[in-house]
Coordinates of C-alpha atoms in Angstrom, one line a residue:
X1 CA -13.1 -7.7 -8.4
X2 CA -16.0 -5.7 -9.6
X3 CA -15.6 -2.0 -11.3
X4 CA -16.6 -0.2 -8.0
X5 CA -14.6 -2.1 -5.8
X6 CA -11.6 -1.8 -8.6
X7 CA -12.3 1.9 -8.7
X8 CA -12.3 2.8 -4.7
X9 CA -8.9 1.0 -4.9
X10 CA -7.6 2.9 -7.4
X11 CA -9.0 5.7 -5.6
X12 CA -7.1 4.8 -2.4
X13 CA -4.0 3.7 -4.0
X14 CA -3.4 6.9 -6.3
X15 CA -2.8 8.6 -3.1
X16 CA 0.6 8.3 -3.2
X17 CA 1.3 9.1 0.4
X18 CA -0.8 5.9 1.6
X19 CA 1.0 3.5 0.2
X20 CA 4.6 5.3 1.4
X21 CA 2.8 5.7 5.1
X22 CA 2.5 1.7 4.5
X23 CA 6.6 1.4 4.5
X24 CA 7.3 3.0 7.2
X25 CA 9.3 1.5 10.4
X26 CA 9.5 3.7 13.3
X27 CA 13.2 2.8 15.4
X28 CA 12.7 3.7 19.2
X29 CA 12.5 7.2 20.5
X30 CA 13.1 8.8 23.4
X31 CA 10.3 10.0 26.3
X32 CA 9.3 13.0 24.7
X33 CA 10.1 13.3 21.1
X34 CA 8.1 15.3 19.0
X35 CA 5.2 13.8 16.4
X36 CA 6.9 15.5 13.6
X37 CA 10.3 13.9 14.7
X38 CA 9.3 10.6 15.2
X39 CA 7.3 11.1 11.3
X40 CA 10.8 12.9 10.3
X41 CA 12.7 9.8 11.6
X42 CA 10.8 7.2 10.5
X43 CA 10.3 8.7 6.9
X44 CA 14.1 7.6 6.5
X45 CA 13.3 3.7 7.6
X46 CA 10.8 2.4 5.0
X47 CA 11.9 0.3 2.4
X48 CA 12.2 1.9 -1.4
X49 CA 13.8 2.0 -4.7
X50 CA 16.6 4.0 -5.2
X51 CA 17.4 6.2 -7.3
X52 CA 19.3 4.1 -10.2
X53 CA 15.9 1.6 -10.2
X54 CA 16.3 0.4 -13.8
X55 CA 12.5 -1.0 -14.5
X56 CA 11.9 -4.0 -15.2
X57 CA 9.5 -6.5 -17.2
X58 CA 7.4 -9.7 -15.8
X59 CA 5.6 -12.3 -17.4
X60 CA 1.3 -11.9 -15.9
X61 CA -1.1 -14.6 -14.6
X62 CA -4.2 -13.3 -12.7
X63 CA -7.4 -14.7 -11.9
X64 CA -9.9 -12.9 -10.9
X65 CA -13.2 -15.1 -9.9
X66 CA -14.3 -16.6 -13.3
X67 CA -11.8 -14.5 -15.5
X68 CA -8.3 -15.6 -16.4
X69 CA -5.4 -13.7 -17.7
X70 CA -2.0 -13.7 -18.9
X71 CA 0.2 -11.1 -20.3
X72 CA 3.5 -9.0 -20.2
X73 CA 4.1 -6.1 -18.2
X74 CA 6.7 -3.6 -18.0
X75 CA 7.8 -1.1 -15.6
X76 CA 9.7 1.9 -16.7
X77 CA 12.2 3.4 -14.5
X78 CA 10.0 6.5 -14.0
X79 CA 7.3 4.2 -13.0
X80 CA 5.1 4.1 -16.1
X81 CA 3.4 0.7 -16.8
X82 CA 2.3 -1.3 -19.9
X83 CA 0.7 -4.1 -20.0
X84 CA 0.3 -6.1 -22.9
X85 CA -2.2 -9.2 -24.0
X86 CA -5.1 -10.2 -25.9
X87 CA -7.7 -10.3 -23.2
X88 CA -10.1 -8.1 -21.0
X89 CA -9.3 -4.6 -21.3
X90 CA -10.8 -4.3 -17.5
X91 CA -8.2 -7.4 -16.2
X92 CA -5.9 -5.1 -17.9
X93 CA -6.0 -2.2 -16.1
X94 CA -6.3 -4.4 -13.1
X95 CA -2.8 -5.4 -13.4
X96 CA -1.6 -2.2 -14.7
X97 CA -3.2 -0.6 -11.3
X98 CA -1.3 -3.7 -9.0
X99 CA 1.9 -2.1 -10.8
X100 CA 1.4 1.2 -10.5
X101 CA 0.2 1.4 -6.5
X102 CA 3.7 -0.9 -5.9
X103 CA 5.6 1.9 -7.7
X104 CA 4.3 4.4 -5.9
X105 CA 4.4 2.4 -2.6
X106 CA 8.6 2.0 -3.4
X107 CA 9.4 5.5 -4.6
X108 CA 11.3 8.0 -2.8
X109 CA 9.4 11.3 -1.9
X110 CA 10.8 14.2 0.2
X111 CA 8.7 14.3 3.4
X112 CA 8.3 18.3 2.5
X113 CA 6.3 16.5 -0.4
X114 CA 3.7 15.9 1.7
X115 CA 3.8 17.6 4.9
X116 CA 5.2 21.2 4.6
X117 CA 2.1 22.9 5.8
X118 CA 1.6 20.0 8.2
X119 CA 1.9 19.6 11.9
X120 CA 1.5 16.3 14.3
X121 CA 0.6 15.7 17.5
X122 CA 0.5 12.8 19.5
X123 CA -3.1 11.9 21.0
X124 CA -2.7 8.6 23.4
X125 CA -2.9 5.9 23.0
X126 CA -5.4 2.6 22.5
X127 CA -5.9 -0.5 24.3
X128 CA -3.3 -2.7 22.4
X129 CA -0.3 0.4 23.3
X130 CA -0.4 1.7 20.0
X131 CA 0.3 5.4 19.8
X132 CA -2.2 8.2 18.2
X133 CA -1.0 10.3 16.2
X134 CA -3.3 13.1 14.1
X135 CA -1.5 15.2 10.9
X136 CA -3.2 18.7 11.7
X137 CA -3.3 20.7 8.7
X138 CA -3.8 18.4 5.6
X139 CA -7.2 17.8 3.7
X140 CA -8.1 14.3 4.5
X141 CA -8.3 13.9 8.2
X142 CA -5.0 12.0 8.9
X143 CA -4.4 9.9 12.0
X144 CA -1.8 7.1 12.4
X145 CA -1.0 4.2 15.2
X146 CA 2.6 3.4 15.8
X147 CA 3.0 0.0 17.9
X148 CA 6.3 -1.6 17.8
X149 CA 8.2 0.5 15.7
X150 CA 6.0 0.3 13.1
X151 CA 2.8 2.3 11.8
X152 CA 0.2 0.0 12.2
X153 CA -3.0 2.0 11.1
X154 CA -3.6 4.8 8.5
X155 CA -6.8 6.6 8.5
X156 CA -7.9 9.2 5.3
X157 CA -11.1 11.2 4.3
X158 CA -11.2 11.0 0.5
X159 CA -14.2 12.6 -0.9
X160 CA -17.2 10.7 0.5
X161 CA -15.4 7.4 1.6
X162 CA -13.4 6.7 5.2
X163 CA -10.6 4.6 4.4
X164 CA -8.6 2.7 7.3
X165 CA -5.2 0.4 6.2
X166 CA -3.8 -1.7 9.0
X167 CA -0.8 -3.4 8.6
X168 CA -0.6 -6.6 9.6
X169 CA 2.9 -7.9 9.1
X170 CA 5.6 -7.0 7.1
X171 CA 8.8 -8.3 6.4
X172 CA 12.7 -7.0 6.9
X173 CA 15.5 -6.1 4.6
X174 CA 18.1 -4.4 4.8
X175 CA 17.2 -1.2 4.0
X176 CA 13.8 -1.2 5.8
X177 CA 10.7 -2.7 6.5
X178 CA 8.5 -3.6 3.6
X179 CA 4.4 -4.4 4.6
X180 CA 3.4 -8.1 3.1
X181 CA -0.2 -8.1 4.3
X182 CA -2.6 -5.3 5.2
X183 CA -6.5 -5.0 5.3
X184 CA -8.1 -2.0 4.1
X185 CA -11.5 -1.2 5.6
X186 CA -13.7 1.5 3.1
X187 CA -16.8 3.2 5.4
X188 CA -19.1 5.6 4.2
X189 CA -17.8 9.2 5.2
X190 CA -21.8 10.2 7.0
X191 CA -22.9 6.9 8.6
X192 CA -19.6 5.1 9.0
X193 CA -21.0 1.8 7.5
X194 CA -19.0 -0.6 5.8
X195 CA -18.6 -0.5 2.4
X196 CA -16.2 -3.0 1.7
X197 CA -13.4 -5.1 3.3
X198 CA -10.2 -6.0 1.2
X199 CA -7.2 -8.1 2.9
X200 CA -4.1 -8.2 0.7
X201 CA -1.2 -10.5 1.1
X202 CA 2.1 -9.9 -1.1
X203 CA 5.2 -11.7 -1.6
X204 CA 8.3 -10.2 -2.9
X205 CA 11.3 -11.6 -4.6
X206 CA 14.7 -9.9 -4.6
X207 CA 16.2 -9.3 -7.8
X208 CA 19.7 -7.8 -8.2
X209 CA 19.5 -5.4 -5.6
X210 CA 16.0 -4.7 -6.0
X211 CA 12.5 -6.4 -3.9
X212 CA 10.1 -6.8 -6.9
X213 CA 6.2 -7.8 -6.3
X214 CA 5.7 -11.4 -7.1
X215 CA 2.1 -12.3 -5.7
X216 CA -0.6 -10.4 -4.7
X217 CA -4.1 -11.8 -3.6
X218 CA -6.9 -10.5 -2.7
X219 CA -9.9 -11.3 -0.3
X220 CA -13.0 -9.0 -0.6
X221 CA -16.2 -8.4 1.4
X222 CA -18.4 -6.7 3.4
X223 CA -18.5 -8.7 6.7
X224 CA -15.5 -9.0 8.9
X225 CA -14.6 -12.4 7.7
X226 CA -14.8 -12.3 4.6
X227 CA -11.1 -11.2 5.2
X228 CA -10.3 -14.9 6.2
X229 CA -11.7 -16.8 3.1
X230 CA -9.6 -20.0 2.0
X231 CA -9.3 -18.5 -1.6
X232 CA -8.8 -15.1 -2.3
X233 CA -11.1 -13.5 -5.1
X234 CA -8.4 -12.4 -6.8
X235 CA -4.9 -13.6 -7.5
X236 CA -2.2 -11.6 -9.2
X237 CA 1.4 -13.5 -10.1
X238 CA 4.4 -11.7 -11.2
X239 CA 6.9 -14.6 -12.7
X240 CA 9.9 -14.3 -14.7
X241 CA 11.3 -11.0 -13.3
X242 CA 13.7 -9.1 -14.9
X243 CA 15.6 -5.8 -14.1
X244 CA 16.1 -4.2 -17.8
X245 CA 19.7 -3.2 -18.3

């Protein structure tokens, strides 16, 4: 992963409100509820930490093309990360980012957080039956899909860069749905070229009463299939979990 790439994630990913649109799970609703209710509803359904989250503390691998790494990291229960080792300050931060954009993914936000001086409004629908819907109001030109119950497709403005997330399958617990692979798709705001393609694939392992990241890779490129590469570029693994008491 090279600084820029590392950089537009970090970008991305320190919008909090991305990676909470990502756990969403829309139940059914009835012909004619409103955008804002369906949002409302559905805000309710993701998957998150609660409010007793304790932190907790993993053992590191990661390897990122050439570069290996292998530390201790530590997640406080309001969220902050350290990372400890002997290596790259760059992989590093690397992992310290993975942490951080799962933390904020899994925290619990009022909606009024984000959307007081929002409104939505459903506009159609595409040719797979996924539902359109645009956040009227905000600063980074926000429109969602819903298909299945889900929200399939974010869509921000940030600066100079389009970003589009698509979720691609996710898995079910108990207390909501929780995305395990999504491709993120960065475009240059003007022309709408690709910048760069990243597919990510996470597994999770349930700790106490608590899903914790265990895996992440990462596939990066510029053409469309570079998303489907035997080995990702860059693997992150989580191992020896442990909620701190």
């Amino acid at each position: 992963m090279n600084l820029q790439s590392f950089t537009r994630q970090v970008l991305v990913w320190s919008v909090g409100f991305l990676w909470v649109l990502l756990g969403w799970s829309l139940p059914a609703f009835a012909d004619g509820a409103s955008a804002e209710a369906i949002f409302r509803e559905a805000y309710g359904h993701r998957y998150t930490w609660n409010e007793t989250f304790p932190g907790y503390s993993a053992q590191v691998k990661m390897r990122d093309g050439e570069e290996q790494f292998e530390g201790e990291a530590h997640l406080l229960p309001n969220y902050a990360v350290t990372v400890q080792n002997s290596g790259s300050d760059n992989l590093r931060q690397i992992v310290a980012a993975q942490l951080q954009m799962t933390a904020t993914h899994l925290t619990r936000s009022p909606f009024e957080q984000f959307h007081a001086h929002s409104q939505f409004e459903q506009t159609g629908q595409d040719e797979t039956g996924a539902v359109r819907i645009e956040e009227l109001g905000d600063q980074t030109d926000s429109y969602y899909k819903v298909k299945d119950q889900q929200i399939v497709q974010v869509n921000r403005t940030l600066g100079d860069l389009k970003v589009e997330v698509n979720t691609i399958d996710s898995m079910q617990t108990t207390e909501g749905y929780l995305p395990t692979h999504f491709q993120v798709v960065f475009r240059d705001a003007e022309s709408g070229s690709v910048i760069e393609r990243d597919d990510i694939r996470d597994s999770y392992q349930k700790v106490g009463d608590y899903y914790l990241l265990s895996k992440r890779e990462i596939r990066s490129g510029i053409e469309e299939r570079s998303v489907n590469k035997l080995l990702p570029d860059t693997v992150v693994e989580f191992n020896q979990l442990k909620l701190d008491t």
